[in-house]
Tab-separated table of C-alpha atoms in Angstrom:
chain	number	residue	atom	x	y	z
Q	1	MET	CA	3.996	-104.418	-116.641
Q	2	THR	CA	5.969	-101.708	-114.719
Q	3	HIS	CA	5.724	-102.173	-110.594
Q	4	SER	CA	5.390	-99.439	-108.434
Q	5	THR	CA	8.834	-99.376	-106.136
Q	6	THR	CA	7.391	-97.529	-103.457
Q	7	PRO	CA	7.293	-99.533	-100.146
Q	8	THR	CA	5.022	-100.510	-97.975
Q	9	TYR	CA	4.362	-100.860	-94.450
Q	10	ALA	CA	2.054	-102.141	-92.011
Q	11	VAL	CA	0.774	-100.218	-89.600
Q	12	ASP	CA	0.308	-101.467	-85.840
Q	13	LEU	CA	-3.322	-100.321	-84.723
Q	14	GLY	CA	-3.381	-101.863	-81.640
Q	15	LYS	CA	-2.088	-99.854	-78.428
Q	16	SER	CA	1.181	-98.463	-79.004
Q	17	SER	CA	4.086	-99.468	-75.999
Q	18	GLU	CA	4.879	-95.718	-75.292
Q	19	ALA	CA	3.232	-94.487	-73.098
Q	20	PRO	CA	1.139	-91.383	-73.547
Q	21	LEU	CA	3.198	-87.774	-72.398
Q	22	PRO	CA	1.560	-86.044	-70.028
Q	23	LEU	CA	-0.126	-82.839	-71.068
Q	24	SER	CA	0.956	-80.071	-69.488
Q	25	PRO	CA	-1.672	-77.584	-67.929
Q	26	GLY	CA	-2.033	-74.928	-70.972
Q	27	PRO	CA	-4.079	-71.879	-71.079
Q	28	ALA	CA	-6.788	-73.541	-71.896
Q	29	THR	CA	-6.973	-75.413	-68.264
Q	30	ARG	CA	-5.796	-72.337	-66.469
Q	31	ARG	CA	-8.775	-70.341	-68.083
Q	32	PRO	CA	-12.308	-71.585	-66.325
Q	33	VAL	CA	-9.906	-71.779	-62.386
Q	34	ALA	CA	-9.452	-67.888	-63.059
Q	35	ARG	CA	-12.944	-67.488	-64.317
Q	36	ARG	CA	-14.340	-69.132	-61.047
Q	37	LEU	CA	-12.076	-67.072	-59.148
Q	38	ARG	CA	-13.418	-63.430	-60.733
Q	39	ASP	CA	-17.009	-64.412	-60.327
Q	40	TRP	CA	-16.102	-65.238	-56.523
Q	41	LEU	CA	-13.991	-62.284	-56.109
Q	42	GLY	CA	-17.214	-60.256	-57.951
Q	43	ALA	CA	-20.269	-61.947	-55.965
Q	44	PHE	CA	-17.780	-60.779	-52.516
Q	45	VAL	CA	-17.542	-57.023	-53.025
Q	46	PHE	CA	-21.148	-57.080	-54.599
Q	47	THR	CA	-21.876	-59.151	-51.035
Q	48	VAL	CA	-20.158	-57.270	-48.632
Q	49	PRO	CA	-22.591	-54.026	-48.641
Q	50	ALA	CA	-25.687	-56.431	-47.892
Q	51	LEU	CA	-23.713	-58.308	-44.870
Q	52	VAL	CA	-21.991	-55.331	-43.467
Q	53	LEU	CA	-25.992	-53.642	-43.394
Q	54	PHE	CA	-27.170	-56.807	-42.229
Q	55	GLY	CA	-24.497	-57.182	-39.387
Q	56	MET	CA	-25.058	-53.765	-38.149
Q	57	LEU	CA	-29.604	-53.512	-38.518
Q	58	VAL	CA	-29.792	-57.154	-37.073
Q	59	LEU	CA	-27.382	-58.893	-36.045
Q	60	VAL	CA	-26.055	-56.012	-33.592
Q	61	PRO	CA	-29.482	-55.127	-32.179
Q	62	MET	CA	-29.998	-59.134	-31.817
Q	63	GLY	CA	-26.638	-59.843	-29.902
Q	64	TYR	CA	-27.374	-56.820	-27.659
Q	65	ALA	CA	-30.610	-57.739	-26.765
Q	66	MET	CA	-29.574	-60.925	-25.879
Q	67	TYR	CA	-27.169	-59.193	-23.504
Q	68	ILE	CA	-29.529	-57.039	-21.744
Q	69	SER	CA	-31.497	-59.953	-21.138
Q	70	PHE	CA	-29.090	-60.830	-18.749
Q	71	PHE	CA	-30.025	-57.613	-16.377
Q	72	ASN	CA	-32.313	-56.187	-14.332
Q	73	TRP	CA	-32.382	-53.105	-16.826
Q	74	GLY	CA	-34.834	-49.913	-16.989
Q	75	GLY	CA	-33.141	-48.663	-20.137
Q	76	PHE	CA	-31.790	-45.793	-18.450
Q	77	GLY	CA	-27.388	-45.576	-18.145
Q	78	SER	CA	-25.548	-48.877	-18.565
Q	79	PRO	CA	-26.546	-52.010	-17.489
Q	80	THR	CA	-25.261	-53.130	-14.488
Q	81	ASP	CA	-27.365	-55.161	-12.206
Q	82	SER	CA	-26.668	-59.056	-13.055
Q	83	VAL	CA	-29.779	-61.272	-12.924
Q	84	GLY	CA	-28.559	-63.694	-14.526
Q	85	LEU	CA	-31.492	-66.329	-16.116
Q	86	ASP	CA	-33.749	-64.628	-14.155
Q	87	ASN	CA	-35.846	-63.459	-17.250
Q	88	TYR	CA	-36.217	-66.373	-18.432
Q	89	THR	CA	-37.303	-68.157	-15.454
Q	90	ARG	CA	-39.614	-65.116	-14.933
Q	91	LEU	CA	-41.525	-65.906	-18.087
Q	92	LEU	CA	-42.380	-69.425	-17.533
Q	93	ASP	CA	-44.611	-68.102	-13.787
Q	94	ASP	CA	-46.218	-65.462	-16.107
Q	95	PRO	CA	-49.263	-65.914	-17.187
Q	96	VAL	CA	-49.646	-62.743	-19.030
Q	97	PHE	CA	-46.481	-63.865	-21.443
Q	98	LEU	CA	-47.933	-67.556	-21.463
Q	99	GLY	CA	-51.508	-66.320	-22.164
Q	100	ASP	CA	-49.455	-65.340	-25.394
Q	101	LEU	CA	-48.343	-68.091	-26.333
Q	102	TRP	CA	-52.410	-69.456	-26.346
Q	103	ARG	CA	-53.056	-66.944	-27.631
Q	104	GLY	CA	-50.500	-67.121	-30.588
Q	105	PHE	CA	-51.537	-70.852	-30.800
Q	106	LEU	CA	-54.840	-70.055	-31.421
Q	107	LEU	CA	-53.989	-67.072	-34.267
Q	108	VAL	CA	-51.659	-69.825	-36.247
Q	109	ALA	CA	-53.541	-72.737	-35.693
Q	110	PHE	CA	-56.585	-70.244	-37.002
Q	111	SER	CA	-55.443	-69.062	-39.723
Q	112	VAL	CA	-53.849	-72.707	-41.034
Q	113	VAL	CA	-57.280	-73.870	-41.007
Q	114	LEU	CA	-60.070	-71.427	-41.751
Q	115	GLN	CA	-57.805	-68.608	-43.559
Q	116	LEU	CA	-56.133	-70.515	-46.144
Q	117	PRO	CA	-58.665	-72.620	-47.315
Q	118	PHE	CA	-60.224	-69.290	-47.953
Q	119	ALA	CA	-58.462	-68.414	-49.575
Q	120	LEU	CA	-57.159	-71.033	-52.214
Q	121	ALA	CA	-61.020	-71.774	-52.235
Q	122	MET	CA	-61.031	-67.944	-53.577
Q	123	ALA	CA	-57.860	-68.581	-55.719
Q	124	VAL	CA	-59.100	-71.487	-57.247
Q	125	MET	CA	-62.754	-69.810	-58.607
Q	126	LEU	CA	-60.928	-66.676	-59.883
Q	127	ASN	CA	-58.666	-68.758	-61.996
Q	128	GLN	CA	-60.990	-70.170	-64.111
Q	129	LYS	CA	-62.456	-68.406	-67.144
Q	130	LEU	CA	-65.160	-65.934	-65.609
Q	131	ARG	CA	-66.178	-62.967	-66.518
Q	132	GLY	CA	-64.601	-59.267	-64.549
Q	133	ARG	CA	-62.326	-61.679	-62.952
Q	134	ALA	CA	-59.579	-59.581	-63.354
Q	135	VAL	CA	-61.262	-56.785	-61.305
Q	136	TYR	CA	-62.564	-59.388	-58.669
Q	137	ARG	CA	-58.418	-60.436	-58.247
Q	138	MET	CA	-58.027	-56.234	-57.264
Q	139	LEU	CA	-60.640	-55.789	-55.414
Q	140	PHE	CA	-59.114	-59.193	-52.665
Q	141	PHE	CA	-55.961	-58.150	-53.186
Q	142	ALA	CA	-56.286	-54.626	-52.341
Q	143	PRO	CA	-56.957	-55.167	-48.234
Q	144	TYR	CA	-53.110	-56.126	-48.384
Q	145	ILE	CA	-51.855	-52.823	-49.460
Q	146	LEU	CA	-53.525	-51.678	-46.908
Q	147	SER	CA	-51.497	-50.394	-43.984
Q	148	GLU	CA	-51.916	-52.060	-40.269
Q	149	VAL	CA	-52.784	-48.393	-38.703
Q	150	ILE	CA	-55.250	-47.633	-41.001
Q	151	THR	CA	-57.097	-51.425	-41.638
Q	152	GLY	CA	-56.522	-50.474	-38.302
Q	153	VAL	CA	-58.337	-47.613	-37.660
Q	154	LEU	CA	-60.888	-48.278	-40.267
Q	155	PHE	CA	-62.126	-51.648	-38.321
Q	156	SER	CA	-62.305	-49.794	-34.986
Q	157	MET	CA	-64.507	-47.529	-36.088
Q	158	ILE	CA	-66.583	-50.731	-38.247
Q	159	PHE	CA	-66.710	-52.826	-34.778
Q	160	ALA	CA	-67.552	-49.465	-32.303
Q	161	PRO	CA	-69.899	-51.488	-29.701
Q	162	ASP	CA	-73.239	-49.963	-30.223
Q	163	ASP	CA	-72.470	-47.687	-32.750
Q	164	GLY	CA	-70.365	-49.210	-35.444
Q	165	LEU	CA	-70.991	-49.723	-38.686
Q	166	ALA	CA	-71.228	-53.696	-38.304
Q	167	ASP	CA	-74.009	-52.947	-35.209
Q	168	ARG	CA	-75.804	-50.900	-37.432
Q	169	VAL	CA	-76.399	-53.429	-40.662
Q	170	PHE	CA	-77.884	-55.969	-38.409
Q	171	ASP	CA	-80.151	-54.072	-36.664
Q	172	ALA	CA	-80.833	-52.616	-40.375
Q	173	VAL	CA	-81.663	-56.808	-41.165
Q	174	GLY	CA	-83.206	-57.486	-37.615
Q	175	LEU	CA	-80.226	-59.487	-36.772
Q	176	GLY	CA	-79.591	-56.833	-33.913
Q	177	GLY	CA	-78.348	-59.556	-31.216
Q	178	VAL	CA	-75.802	-60.360	-33.343
Q	179	GLY	CA	-73.549	-57.352	-32.477
Q	180	GLY	CA	-72.339	-57.040	-29.040
Q	181	LEU	CA	-68.475	-55.659	-27.461
Q	182	TRP	CA	-66.778	-56.563	-30.414
Q	183	PHE	CA	-63.630	-55.228	-29.800
Q	184	ALA	CA	-64.252	-54.634	-25.876
Q	185	GLY	CA	-64.871	-57.807	-25.029
Q	186	PRO	CA	-63.295	-60.715	-23.501
Q	187	ASP	CA	-65.004	-63.329	-25.076
Q	188	THR	CA	-65.254	-61.636	-28.967
Q	189	VAL	CA	-62.069	-59.786	-29.616
Q	190	LEU	CA	-59.768	-62.800	-30.456
Q	191	PRO	CA	-62.415	-63.709	-32.986
Q	192	THR	CA	-63.650	-59.995	-34.181
Q	193	LEU	CA	-59.847	-59.526	-34.632
Q	194	PHE	CA	-58.995	-62.604	-36.560
Q	195	LEU	CA	-61.819	-61.601	-39.277
Q	196	VAL	CA	-59.855	-58.213	-39.607
Q	197	MET	CA	-56.536	-60.905	-39.833
Q	198	THR	CA	-58.595	-62.480	-42.924
Q	199	TRP	CA	-59.311	-59.960	-44.117
Q	200	LYS	CA	-56.452	-58.071	-44.282
Q	201	TYR	CA	-53.737	-60.635	-45.719
Q	202	PHE	CA	-56.178	-63.251	-47.346
Q	203	GLY	CA	-55.373	-61.296	-50.341
Q	204	PHE	CA	-51.782	-62.321	-50.362
Q	205	HIS	CA	-52.051	-65.493	-50.247
Q	206	MET	CA	-54.623	-65.707	-52.776
Q	207	MET	CA	-52.233	-64.111	-55.285
Q	208	LEU	CA	-49.261	-66.579	-54.212
Q	209	TYR	CA	-52.401	-69.434	-54.948
Q	210	LEU	CA	-53.198	-67.730	-58.543
Q	211	ALA	CA	-49.400	-67.720	-59.257
Q	212	GLY	CA	-49.128	-71.757	-58.781
Q	213	LEU	CA	-52.007	-72.557	-60.855
Q	214	GLN	CA	-51.349	-71.244	-63.484
Q	215	GLY	CA	-48.494	-72.554	-63.259
Q	216	ILE	CA	-49.877	-76.141	-63.516
Q	217	PRO	CA	-50.158	-77.106	-67.493
Q	218	ALA	CA	-53.522	-76.705	-68.549
Q	219	GLU	CA	-52.900	-80.254	-70.617
Q	220	LEU	CA	-52.504	-82.161	-67.728
Q	221	HIS	CA	-55.916	-81.583	-66.429
Q	222	GLU	CA	-57.247	-81.962	-70.682
Q	223	ALA	CA	-55.844	-85.481	-69.247
Q	224	ALA	CA	-57.537	-85.856	-66.198
Q	225	ARG	CA	-60.394	-84.715	-68.054
Q	226	ILE	CA	-60.655	-87.163	-70.959
Q	227	ASP	CA	-59.562	-90.250	-68.686
Q	228	GLY	CA	-63.408	-89.633	-67.172
Q	229	ALA	CA	-61.949	-87.576	-63.642
Q	230	GLY	CA	-64.305	-84.992	-62.087
Q	231	SER	CA	-64.399	-81.702	-61.054
Q	232	TRP	CA	-63.383	-82.683	-57.357
Q	233	GLN	CA	-60.693	-85.968	-58.777
Q	234	ARG	CA	-58.769	-82.983	-60.730
Q	235	PHE	CA	-58.512	-81.137	-58.220
Q	236	ARG	CA	-57.314	-83.739	-55.481
Q	237	HIS	CA	-54.843	-85.867	-57.946
Q	238	VAL	CA	-54.083	-82.585	-60.176
Q	239	THR	CA	-53.722	-79.108	-58.651
Q	240	LEU	CA	-53.619	-79.951	-54.958
Q	241	PRO	CA	-49.707	-82.011	-55.797
Q	242	LEU	CA	-48.380	-79.339	-58.179
Q	243	LEU	CA	-49.767	-76.733	-55.403
Q	244	ALA	CA	-47.987	-78.039	-52.823
Q	245	PRO	CA	-44.806	-75.857	-52.916
Q	246	THR	CA	-46.866	-72.732	-52.974
Q	247	LEU	CA	-48.557	-74.261	-50.191
Q	248	ARG	CA	-46.141	-75.366	-47.943
Q	249	ILE	CA	-44.843	-71.584	-48.805
Q	250	SER	CA	-47.789	-70.027	-47.155
Q	251	VAL	CA	-47.967	-71.631	-44.330
Q	252	PHE	CA	-45.149	-70.853	-43.412
Q	253	LEU	CA	-45.898	-68.001	-44.201
Q	254	SER	CA	-49.046	-67.633	-42.547
Q	255	VAL	CA	-47.534	-69.515	-39.293
Q	256	ILE	CA	-44.413	-66.842	-39.121
Q	257	GLY	CA	-46.438	-63.828	-39.186
Q	258	ALA	CA	-48.769	-65.228	-36.524
Q	259	ILE	CA	-46.187	-65.128	-34.649
Q	260	GLN	CA	-45.046	-62.061	-35.107
Q	261	LEU	CA	-47.681	-60.071	-35.505
Q	262	PHE	CA	-47.572	-56.769	-33.332
Q	263	ASP	CA	-49.194	-53.758	-35.019
Q	264	LEU	CA	-53.268	-54.525	-36.601
Q	265	VAL	CA	-53.618	-56.200	-32.912
Q	266	TRP	CA	-52.245	-52.792	-31.515
Q	267	VAL	CA	-53.602	-50.202	-33.086
Q	268	ILE	CA	-57.063	-52.189	-32.836
Q	269	SER	CA	-56.833	-52.916	-28.813
Q	270	ALA	CA	-53.803	-52.955	-27.440
Q	271	GLY	CA	-53.596	-56.842	-26.490
Q	272	GLY	CA	-56.839	-55.920	-24.401
Q	273	PRO	CA	-59.557	-56.450	-22.231
Q	274	ASP	CA	-57.078	-57.059	-19.498
Q	275	HIS	CA	-54.719	-59.080	-21.936
Q	276	HIS	CA	-57.085	-61.139	-23.701
Q	277	SER	CA	-55.524	-59.627	-27.688
Q	278	GLU	CA	-52.316	-59.751	-26.405
Q	279	THR	CA	-49.409	-60.986	-28.315
Q	280	MET	CA	-45.987	-61.954	-27.666
Q	281	ALA	CA	-44.989	-58.604	-29.604
Q	282	ILE	CA	-47.071	-56.616	-28.386
Q	283	SER	CA	-46.025	-57.635	-23.742
Q	284	MET	CA	-42.548	-57.185	-25.147
Q	285	PHE	CA	-43.615	-53.561	-26.106
Q	286	GLN	CA	-45.844	-53.219	-23.030
Q	287	TYR	CA	-42.602	-54.703	-20.979
Q	288	GLY	CA	-40.046	-52.549	-22.451
Q	289	PHE	CA	-42.101	-48.683	-23.146
Q	290	LYS	CA	-44.484	-49.004	-20.640
Q	291	ARG	CA	-43.054	-49.649	-17.430
Q	292	TYR	CA	-39.129	-49.457	-18.158
Q	293	GLN	CA	-38.417	-53.205	-18.000
Q	294	MET	CA	-35.978	-53.226	-20.560
Q	295	GLY	CA	-34.134	-55.809	-19.565
Q	296	TYR	CA	-37.828	-58.646	-18.996
Q	297	ALA	CA	-38.555	-57.376	-22.409
Q	298	SER	CA	-35.327	-58.431	-24.002
Q	299	ALA	CA	-36.187	-61.806	-22.380
Q	300	ILE	CA	-39.526	-61.867	-24.315
Q	301	SER	CA	-37.773	-60.643	-27.863
Q	302	VAL	CA	-35.127	-63.640	-27.466
Q	303	ALA	CA	-38.014	-66.064	-26.411
Q	304	MET	CA	-39.971	-64.726	-29.929
Q	305	PHE	CA	-36.399	-65.441	-31.530
Q	306	LEU	CA	-35.711	-68.460	-30.578
Q	307	ILE	CA	-39.423	-69.903	-31.029
Q	308	SER	CA	-39.602	-68.361	-35.054
Q	309	LEU	CA	-36.005	-69.815	-35.313
Q	310	VAL	CA	-37.182	-74.041	-34.259
Q	311	PHE	CA	-40.619	-73.870	-35.867
Q	312	ALA	CA	-37.928	-72.587	-39.503
Q	313	LEU	CA	-35.410	-75.267	-39.699
Q	314	ALA	CA	-37.762	-77.707	-38.221
Q	315	TYR	CA	-39.892	-76.713	-41.058
Q	316	GLN	CA	-37.692	-76.445	-43.307
Q	317	ARG	CA	-35.822	-80.313	-42.766
Q	318	PHE	CA	-39.657	-82.206	-42.351
Q	319	VAL	CA	-41.564	-79.911	-44.786
Q	320	LEU	CA	-39.486	-77.981	-47.350
Q	321	ARG	CA	-37.037	-80.557	-47.782
Q	322	ARG	CA	-38.260	-81.804	-50.982
Q	323	ASP	CA	-38.810	-78.070	-52.437
Q	324	THR	CA	-35.598	-77.358	-51.853
Q	325	GLU	CA	-33.304	-80.248	-52.115
Q	326	GLY	CA	-34.762	-79.870	-55.978
Q	327	ALA	CA	-33.834	-76.330	-56.101
Q	328	ILE	CA	-30.007	-76.462	-55.036
Q	329	THR	CA	-30.462	-80.181	-58.036
Q	330	THR	CA	-31.730	-77.278	-60.408
Q	331	MET	CA	-29.011	-74.850	-59.412
Q	332	ARG	CA	-25.816	-77.509	-59.795
Q	333	ALA	CA	-27.352	-78.656	-63.262
Q	334	ASN	CA	-27.785	-75.453	-64.771
Q	335	ARG	CA	-23.401	-74.617	-63.602
């Protein structure tokens, strides 16, 4: 019997005594870095025009407003009469500005407590399977499309004292005593103005809520229904928690809009009667372009900016924190 003379060798499967040679960075290692640099360069090139426009149209005017707020300047020539912080200390003693703060707070409270829940109720109703709900959505959203000037002129005619459509309707149904001065009365101008604001803006928030409601999976409501949850329980424990991010954004937009409200109030009442519907933006316009006190008007604008900034930062820090963290985590995971 013939045996093979081919030698056999034992292979050591353990750790080699020699250290592995380090791999030199080849093209495959350098390519992601080059791609990343190219992406950053492309983003920078496309971002620069927007940053330039933002700086010229936003940052420069803001800086100039802060600069002239330290002067007693009427708007003509160059500001030379420096008054330091006098314009800002004047704000704290100005009953008109303090009244503007109070009225702004009332408008914010009315919006959050009344307008937004009404918009949410309409969104929940129109999210059901109703006949003609697309028509109702269009009708409720249509006022938001109208400009503030058209809305102001329209409701100025509707609520004209003694001769407007509102008084005529109340007289026709036997409620003539309900009508009144509307925008011309110190006690009625703010509630009437808020009624117009609700008609104008609730459709926008309703559409936000509709978008959020349609993003909630129907399986969750079906599972809750099978578990015996009623309509209110499903709304409280399923709809509201999943709609919370949309609600928080809606509240933020509503508060910022109420702080900066100008054009609708200016067309309807111009801040009257006797400052009872005046806002900070209207006071800024009145002092700047009617009384030619540009320095003091700039101080009001800076105060508006600081109020909005502090609210935005605090709201993002304490309310939108979970939403922003979730968005950042998702972006990182998708890289």
